[in-house]
Tab-separated table of C-alpha atoms in Angstrom:
chain	number	residue	atom	x	y	z
J	1	UNK	CA	76.002	73.427	92.271
J	2	UNK	CA	76.441	77.211	92.043
J	3	UNK	CA	77.987	79.171	94.882
J	4	UNK	CA	78.681	82.897	95.046
J	5	UNK	CA	81.529	84.054	97.376
J	6	UNK	CA	81.606	87.708	98.408
J	7	UNK	CA	83.568	88.190	101.707
J	8	UNK	CA	84.806	91.590	102.999
J	9	UNK	CA	88.411	91.902	104.018
J	10	UNK	CA	89.411	90.743	107.416
J	11	UNK	CA	91.206	93.911	108.502
J	12	UNK	CA	94.888	93.484	109.293
J	13	UNK	CA	94.610	89.832	108.155
J	14	UNK	CA	93.112	89.002	104.739
J	15	UNK	CA	92.054	91.058	101.715
J	16	UNK	CA	88.581	90.300	100.180
J	17	UNK	CA	90.247	88.439	97.430
J	18	UNK	CA	92.298	86.308	99.814
J	19	UNK	CA	89.201	85.540	101.882
J	20	UNK	CA	87.238	84.648	98.810
J	21	UNK	CA	89.906	82.272	97.509
J	22	UNK	CA	90.147	80.460	100.732
J	23	UNK	CA	86.333	80.089	100.845
J	24	UNK	CA	86.278	78.907	97.176
J	25	UNK	CA	88.956	76.312	98.093
J	26	UNK	CA	86.723	74.938	100.886
J	27	UNK	CA	83.698	74.734	98.517
J	28	UNK	CA	85.874	73.009	95.810
J	29	UNK	CA	87.073	70.553	98.386
J	30	UNK	CA	83.419	69.594	99.059
J	31	UNK	CA	82.290	69.660	95.483
J	32	UNK	CA	85.046	69.648	92.823
J	33	UNK	CA	82.550	70.298	90.068
J	34	UNK	CA	80.830	73.293	91.701
J	35	UNK	CA	80.610	76.644	89.866
J	36	UNK	CA	82.163	79.201	92.161
J	37	UNK	CA	81.686	82.826	91.428
J	38	UNK	CA	84.051	85.131	93.392
J	39	UNK	CA	83.141	88.876	93.860
J	40	UNK	CA	85.750	90.956	95.594
J	41	UNK	CA	83.839	93.501	97.772
J	42	UNK	CA	84.225	96.531	99.896
J	43	UNK	CA	81.886	99.010	101.480
J	44	UNK	CA	83.900	102.122	100.354
J	45	UNK	CA	86.770	101.701	102.851
J	46	UNK	CA	89.840	99.551	102.522
J	47	UNK	CA	90.017	97.648	99.306
J	48	UNK	CA	87.337	99.547	97.547
J	49	UNK	CA	89.491	100.520	94.458
J	50	UNK	CA	90.861	96.996	94.138
J	51	UNK	CA	87.445	95.408	94.397
J	52	UNK	CA	86.062	97.681	91.658
J	53	UNK	CA	89.049	96.970	89.485
J	54	UNK	CA	88.706	93.189	89.892
J	55	UNK	CA	85.083	93.396	88.847
J	56	UNK	CA	85.176	96.233	86.305
J	57	UNK	CA	88.659	96.154	84.791
J	58	UNK	CA	90.095	99.594	83.776
J	59	UNK	CA	93.434	101.209	84.535
J	60	UNK	CA	94.970	101.549	87.898
J	61	UNK	CA	96.505	104.970	87.941
J	62	UNK	CA	99.405	105.668	90.360
J	63	UNK	CA	100.407	109.175	91.365
J	64	UNK	CA	102.260	110.986	94.179
J	65	UNK	CA	99.987	112.816	96.607
J	66	UNK	CA	100.241	114.387	100.058
J	67	UNK	CA	99.463	112.105	102.984
J	68	UNK	CA	97.672	113.436	106.120
J	69	UNK	CA	100.809	115.141	107.265
J	70	UNK	CA	101.671	116.546	103.751
J	71	UNK	CA	104.454	114.060	103.094
J	72	UNK	CA	104.636	112.628	99.471
J	73	UNK	CA	103.225	109.169	99.050
J	74	UNK	CA	102.225	107.052	96.093
J	75	UNK	CA	98.381	106.461	95.861
J	76	UNK	CA	96.277	104.809	93.191
J	77	UNK	CA	92.909	105.043	91.814
J	78	UNK	CA	90.794	103.329	89.058
J	79	UNK	CA	90.029	104.881	85.851
J	80	UNK	CA	87.484	102.974	83.721
J	81	UNK	CA	86.395	104.897	80.597
J	82	UNK	CA	85.140	108.165	82.048
J	83	UNK	CA	84.483	106.813	85.510
J	84	UNK	CA	87.089	107.235	88.298
J	85	UNK	CA	86.933	105.243	91.522
J	86	UNK	CA	88.946	106.928	94.314
J	87	UNK	CA	89.578	105.373	97.687
J	88	UNK	CA	90.176	108.380	99.966
J	89	UNK	CA	92.212	106.316	102.478
J	90	UNK	CA	94.816	105.905	99.778
J	91	UNK	CA	95.712	109.460	100.364
J	92	UNK	CA	94.629	110.348	103.923
J	93	UNK	CA	93.873	107.033	105.566
J	94	UNK	CA	94.562	106.319	109.205
J	95	UNK	CA	96.965	103.642	108.012
J	96	UNK	CA	99.237	106.323	106.609
J	97	UNK	CA	100.174	107.571	110.066
J	98	UNK	CA	101.711	105.942	113.084
J	99	UNK	CA	99.883	106.020	116.461
J	100	UNK	CA	102.358	108.530	117.678
J	101	UNK	CA	101.755	110.836	114.670
J	102	UNK	CA	97.905	110.833	114.863
J	103	UNK	CA	96.540	114.237	115.339
J	104	UNK	CA	93.329	115.308	113.363
J	105	UNK	CA	93.920	118.945	114.264
J	106	UNK	CA	96.920	118.805	111.869
J	107	UNK	CA	95.787	116.111	109.330
J	108	UNK	CA	94.618	117.166	106.034
J	109	UNK	CA	92.607	115.695	103.220
J	110	UNK	CA	94.593	117.641	100.580
J	111	UNK	CA	95.766	114.420	98.890
J	112	UNK	CA	92.171	113.460	98.011
J	113	UNK	CA	91.740	116.569	96.181
J	114	UNK	CA	94.829	115.877	94.104
J	115	UNK	CA	93.499	112.527	93.118
J	116	UNK	CA	90.217	114.025	92.125
J	117	UNK	CA	91.914	116.799	90.000
J	118	UNK	CA	94.167	114.160	88.318
J	119	UNK	CA	91.079	112.051	87.407
J	120	UNK	CA	89.273	114.953	85.924
J	121	UNK	CA	92.271	116.042	83.914
J	122	UNK	CA	92.403	112.444	82.523
J	123	UNK	CA	88.839	112.843	81.348
J	124	UNK	CA	86.736	111.462	84.112
J	125	UNK	CA	83.197	112.873	84.210
J	126	UNK	CA	81.950	110.452	86.894
J	127	UNK	CA	83.822	110.305	90.091
J	128	UNK	CA	83.024	107.781	92.872
J	129	UNK	CA	84.792	108.303	96.116
J	130	UNK	CA	84.924	105.656	98.843
J	131	UNK	CA	84.946	107.196	102.284
J	132	UNK	CA	86.354	105.238	105.168
J	133	UNK	CA	89.366	104.829	107.476
J	134	UNK	CA	90.388	108.563	107.438
J	135	UNK	CA	93.025	110.046	109.674
J	136	UNK	CA	91.432	113.474	109.139
J	137	UNK	CA	88.745	115.674	110.617
J	138	UNK	CA	89.055	118.843	108.544
J	139	UNK	CA	85.542	118.826	107.032
J	140	UNK	CA	87.229	118.327	103.553
J	141	UNK	CA	88.854	121.716	103.566
J	142	UNK	CA	92.179	120.291	102.516
J	143	UNK	CA	90.491	118.560	99.575
J	144	UNK	CA	88.836	121.698	98.505
J	145	UNK	CA	92.074	123.645	98.717
J	146	UNK	CA	93.823	121.090	96.381
J	147	UNK	CA	91.235	121.541	93.866
J	148	UNK	CA	91.487	125.251	93.980
J	149	UNK	CA	95.310	124.998	93.650
J	150	UNK	CA	94.812	122.603	90.638
J	151	UNK	CA	92.230	124.557	88.781
J	152	UNK	CA	92.216	128.140	89.983
J	153	UNK	CA	95.657	128.873	91.399
J	154	UNK	CA	95.689	132.163	93.221
J	155	UNK	CA	91.911	132.268	92.721
J	156	UNK	CA	88.765	131.217	94.471
J	157	UNK	CA	86.388	128.158	94.397
J	158	UNK	CA	83.949	129.959	92.300
J	159	UNK	CA	86.597	130.437	89.581
J	160	UNK	CA	86.825	126.756	88.974
J	161	UNK	CA	85.165	125.675	85.712
J	162	UNK	CA	86.576	122.214	85.196
J	163	UNK	CA	84.259	120.601	87.714
J	164	UNK	CA	81.005	121.957	86.587
J	165	UNK	CA	80.119	118.964	84.356
J	166	UNK	CA	81.536	116.171	86.669
J	167	UNK	CA	79.134	114.116	88.720
J	168	UNK	CA	80.275	112.939	92.247
J	169	UNK	CA	79.069	110.110	94.325
J	170	UNK	CA	80.387	109.281	97.756
J	171	UNK	CA	80.368	105.707	98.944
J	172	UNK	CA	79.677	105.434	102.613
J	173	UNK	CA	77.407	103.840	105.175
J	174	UNK	CA	78.056	106.548	107.811
J	175	UNK	CA	74.857	108.510	108.564
J	176	UNK	CA	76.337	111.070	111.047
J	177	UNK	CA	75.865	114.773	110.381
J	178	UNK	CA	78.873	117.051	110.259
J	179	UNK	CA	78.677	118.771	113.701
J	180	UNK	CA	77.280	118.145	117.101
J	181	UNK	CA	77.305	115.210	119.566
J	182	UNK	CA	76.691	112.901	116.725
J	183	UNK	CA	79.031	114.613	114.311
J	184	UNK	CA	82.381	113.807	112.821
J	185	UNK	CA	84.489	115.182	115.547
J	186	UNK	CA	82.716	113.808	118.578
J	187	UNK	CA	82.053	110.345	117.254
J	188	UNK	CA	85.124	109.682	115.121
J	189	UNK	CA	88.012	112.041	116.049
J	190	UNK	CA	89.012	110.282	119.384
J	191	UNK	CA	89.944	107.114	117.542
J	192	UNK	CA	92.143	109.322	115.229
J	193	UNK	CA	94.087	110.650	118.193
J	194	UNK	CA	92.003	113.726	119.192
J	195	UNK	CA	91.995	114.835	122.844
J	196	UNK	CA	88.668	115.843	124.451
J	197	UNK	CA	89.775	119.546	123.991
J	198	UNK	CA	90.797	118.599	120.416
J	199	UNK	CA	87.269	117.237	119.757
J	200	UNK	CA	85.636	120.596	120.825
J	201	UNK	CA	88.156	122.459	118.627
J	202	UNK	CA	87.521	120.312	115.661
J	203	UNK	CA	83.704	120.521	116.069
J	204	UNK	CA	83.877	124.336	116.377
J	205	UNK	CA	86.095	124.626	113.232
J	206	UNK	CA	83.569	122.399	111.251
J	207	UNK	CA	80.604	124.460	112.453
J	208	UNK	CA	82.060	127.753	111.511
J	209	UNK	CA	83.139	126.368	108.040
J	210	UNK	CA	79.664	125.148	107.512
J	211	UNK	CA	78.066	128.472	108.533
J	212	UNK	CA	80.400	130.330	106.122
J	213	UNK	CA	79.596	127.794	103.322
J	214	UNK	CA	75.861	128.092	103.880
J	215	UNK	CA	76.026	131.789	103.676
J	216	UNK	CA	77.966	131.601	100.461
J	217	UNK	CA	75.832	129.032	98.594
J	218	UNK	CA	72.375	129.752	100.286
J	219	UNK	CA	71.956	126.196	101.393
J	220	UNK	CA	73.460	123.874	104.051
J	221	UNK	CA	74.358	120.220	103.735
J	222	UNK	CA	75.965	119.824	107.221
J	223	UNK	CA	73.036	118.102	108.687
J	224	UNK	CA	72.429	115.586	105.860
J	225	UNK	CA	73.203	111.844	106.515
J	226	UNK	CA	76.828	111.089	105.652
J	227	UNK	CA	78.131	114.650	106.098
J	228	UNK	CA	80.247	113.414	109.037
J	229	UNK	CA	81.846	110.626	106.996
J	230	UNK	CA	85.683	110.614	106.765
J	231	UNK	CA	86.158	113.499	109.176
J	232	UNK	CA	83.500	115.674	107.302
J	233	UNK	CA	84.915	114.940	103.825
J	234	UNK	CA	81.426	113.747	103.013
J	235	UNK	CA	80.105	117.270	103.828
J	236	UNK	CA	82.648	118.918	101.545
J	237	UNK	CA	81.615	116.629	98.649
J	238	UNK	CA	77.908	117.297	99.125
J	239	UNK	CA	78.166	121.033	99.838
J	240	UNK	CA	80.729	122.001	97.181
J	241	UNK	CA	80.351	119.325	94.535
J	242	UNK	CA	76.684	118.285	94.844
J	243	UNK	CA	77.706	114.644	95.477
J	244	UNK	CA	75.048	112.039	95.844
J	245	UNK	CA	75.516	109.599	98.843
J	246	UNK	CA	75.046	105.933	98.537
J	247	UNK	CA	75.959	102.890	100.649
J	248	UNK	CA	79.336	101.591	99.233
J	249	UNK	CA	78.401	97.992	98.996
J	250	UNK	CA	75.218	98.832	97.041
J	251	UNK	CA	77.325	100.906	94.592
J	252	UNK	CA	79.733	98.013	94.072
J	253	UNK	CA	77.112	95.357	93.795
J	254	UNK	CA	75.129	97.431	91.263
J	255	UNK	CA	78.220	98.026	89.194
J	256	UNK	CA	79.076	94.361	88.917
J	257	UNK	CA	75.350	93.425	88.445
J	258	UNK	CA	75.391	91.210	91.467
J	259	UNK	CA	71.694	90.282	91.289
J	260	UNK	CA	72.048	88.836	87.831
J	261	UNK	CA	75.359	87.105	88.800
J	262	UNK	CA	73.751	85.507	91.875
J	263	UNK	CA	70.586	84.367	90.071
J	264	UNK	CA	70.087	80.705	90.172
J	265	UNK	CA	72.787	80.165	92.894
J	266	UNK	CA	72.289	77.607	95.531
J	267	UNK	CA	74.136	79.551	98.287
J	268	UNK	CA	75.901	82.900	98.806
J	269	UNK	CA	78.812	83.021	101.272
J	270	UNK	CA	79.630	86.396	102.675
J	271	UNK	CA	81.677	87.443	105.717
J	272	UNK	CA	83.604	90.043	107.708
J	273	UNK	CA	86.138	90.108	110.471
J	274	UNK	CA	83.592	90.589	113.254
J	275	UNK	CA	79.735	90.106	112.828
J	276	UNK	CA	77.370	91.436	115.475
J	277	UNK	CA	74.704	94.016	115.947
J	278	UNK	CA	76.655	96.457	113.959
J	279	UNK	CA	76.290	94.285	110.997
J	280	UNK	CA	72.578	94.834	110.997
J	281	UNK	CA	73.094	98.590	110.902
J	282	UNK	CA	74.148	98.423	107.353
J	283	UNK	CA	77.599	96.893	107.158
J	284	UNK	CA	78.759	94.939	103.941
J	285	UNK	CA	77.058	91.583	104.674
J	286	UNK	CA	73.554	93.298	104.887
J	287	UNK	CA	74.137	94.715	101.437
J	288	UNK	CA	74.802	91.139	100.204
J	289	UNK	CA	71.567	90.046	101.971
J	290	UNK	CA	69.480	92.734	100.454
J	291	UNK	CA	70.478	91.644	96.927
J	292	UNK	CA	70.290	87.924	97.368
J	293	UNK	CA	66.640	87.722	96.142
J	294	UNK	CA	65.875	84.584	97.960
J	295	UNK	CA	69.194	82.820	97.663
J	296	UNK	CA	70.325	81.449	101.163
J	297	UNK	CA	73.110	83.703	102.557
J	298	UNK	CA	75.755	82.277	104.904
J	299	UNK	CA	77.646	84.732	107.100
J	300	UNK	CA	81.065	83.763	108.326
J	301	UNK	CA	83.373	85.904	110.579
J	302	UNK	CA	86.365	85.796	112.736
J	303	UNK	CA	84.223	86.780	115.754
J	304	UNK	CA	80.411	86.366	116.090
J	305	UNK	CA	78.112	88.179	118.424
J	306	UNK	CA	74.240	88.572	118.467
J	307	UNK	CA	74.047	85.338	116.386
J	308	UNK	CA	70.271	84.782	116.891
J	309	UNK	CA	69.570	88.379	115.866
J	310	UNK	CA	71.523	87.850	112.740
J	311	UNK	CA	69.632	84.668	111.891
J	312	UNK	CA	66.328	86.321	112.570
J	313	UNK	CA	67.214	89.087	110.127
J	314	UNK	CA	67.622	86.709	107.273
J	315	UNK	CA	71.000	84.995	107.249
J	316	UNK	CA	70.662	81.270	106.727
J	317	UNK	CA	73.872	80.496	108.660
J	318	UNK	CA	76.010	82.559	110.948
J	319	UNK	CA	79.326	80.882	111.965
J	320	UNK	CA	82.664	81.811	113.398
J	321	UNK	CA	85.594	80.429	111.618
J	322	UNK	CA	87.744	80.211	114.732
J	323	UNK	CA	87.545	77.224	117.109
J	324	UNK	CA	87.201	77.895	120.799
J	325	UNK	CA	90.469	78.614	122.532
J	326	UNK	CA	92.333	79.997	119.616
J	327	UNK	CA	94.481	82.965	120.599
J	328	UNK	CA	93.892	86.343	118.897
J	329	UNK	CA	97.501	86.287	117.656
J	330	UNK	CA	97.158	82.926	116.077
J	331	UNK	CA	93.744	83.751	114.573
J	332	UNK	CA	95.166	86.833	112.924
J	333	UNK	CA	97.844	84.801	111.084
J	334	UNK	CA	97.046	84.802	107.343
J	335	UNK	CA	97.694	81.102	106.870
J	336	UNK	CA	95.495	80.246	109.911
J	337	UNK	CA	92.517	82.447	108.775
J	338	UNK	CA	92.711	81.088	105.240
J	339	UNK	CA	92.635	77.463	106.619
J	340	UNK	CA	89.819	78.199	109.024
J	341	UNK	CA	87.635	79.836	106.263
J	342	UNK	CA	88.191	76.891	104.031
J	343	UNK	CA	87.232	74.433	106.737
J	344	UNK	CA	84.276	76.290	107.942
J	345	UNK	CA	82.914	76.563	104.330
J	346	UNK	CA	83.341	72.886	103.836
J	347	UNK	CA	81.636	72.154	107.103
J	348	UNK	CA	78.637	74.443	106.235
J	349	UNK	CA	78.257	72.791	102.931
J	350	UNK	CA	78.312	69.309	104.465
J	351	UNK	CA	75.453	70.548	106.800
J	352	UNK	CA	73.622	72.333	103.952
J	353	UNK	CA	73.602	69.446	101.712
């Protein structure tokens, strides 16, 4: 029996690695001789760097950068040969600021630019940036300023030479444009602490910046899918660095050659904290399903909604790991979640075989 386990992190509870290990333990309990292949995964947000490192190897580089409020913090990125994998949330993630501190009118993406500059100085010519979980909504102006400070101090963007032969890819499933009712500010800024007036200010700032940039370059990326990702950081990468945009899970699965890894498997087990209609809109388990190539895919989650829709879209099993009546507080305990994942996988395999 060959089983592939590729479960997303259960935010605030388990990392991808921890969830995978719990699922593998359940599979081994059912069949001690089973071949279990674990793939740490992320869609570009939390855990993206560590997932890539677990699969690709390379060096985890630690450095001091500015957080969203310009305080020094230690962030890390992956350097593997000439490829750098950067998780922008390491520098300006929402987790870096307390609820009381959240204010996207002040928060900056400067630290992301510092990480990019460091990677390029270390020889990276291919930079992949995972966008997700940002505390910012500055349209990437902070990131761009950091690059100017690094490579053209007292100069202008056009004076930078070091980035001309570097290719950039942003990993995000966000399809929102930069501005407007479906843009970065209106859709995402309220959850980052923006007031209704603040949302209007942020959208106006982004629109003016995009207009100025379009006039300078002669083209405009602000309406492209993904421009609104990470508070408009996606826009800055596309407009100023000609970045390609790809779904984060597809990028990761392609890097680890998931199709070949899963070939001949009897079952693929994937999962996430909450599975519902949003899963069908391109979240991580859908990326796994797309590359399963006929192998049955089981989806487990802490909470399940729209189960029939998920089954009709191709998942062989859709199961909640939590028994009825379990409190949220208890369900969020690491030991409880690990136990419930193991037991759920064992139960599924008993049914499957």
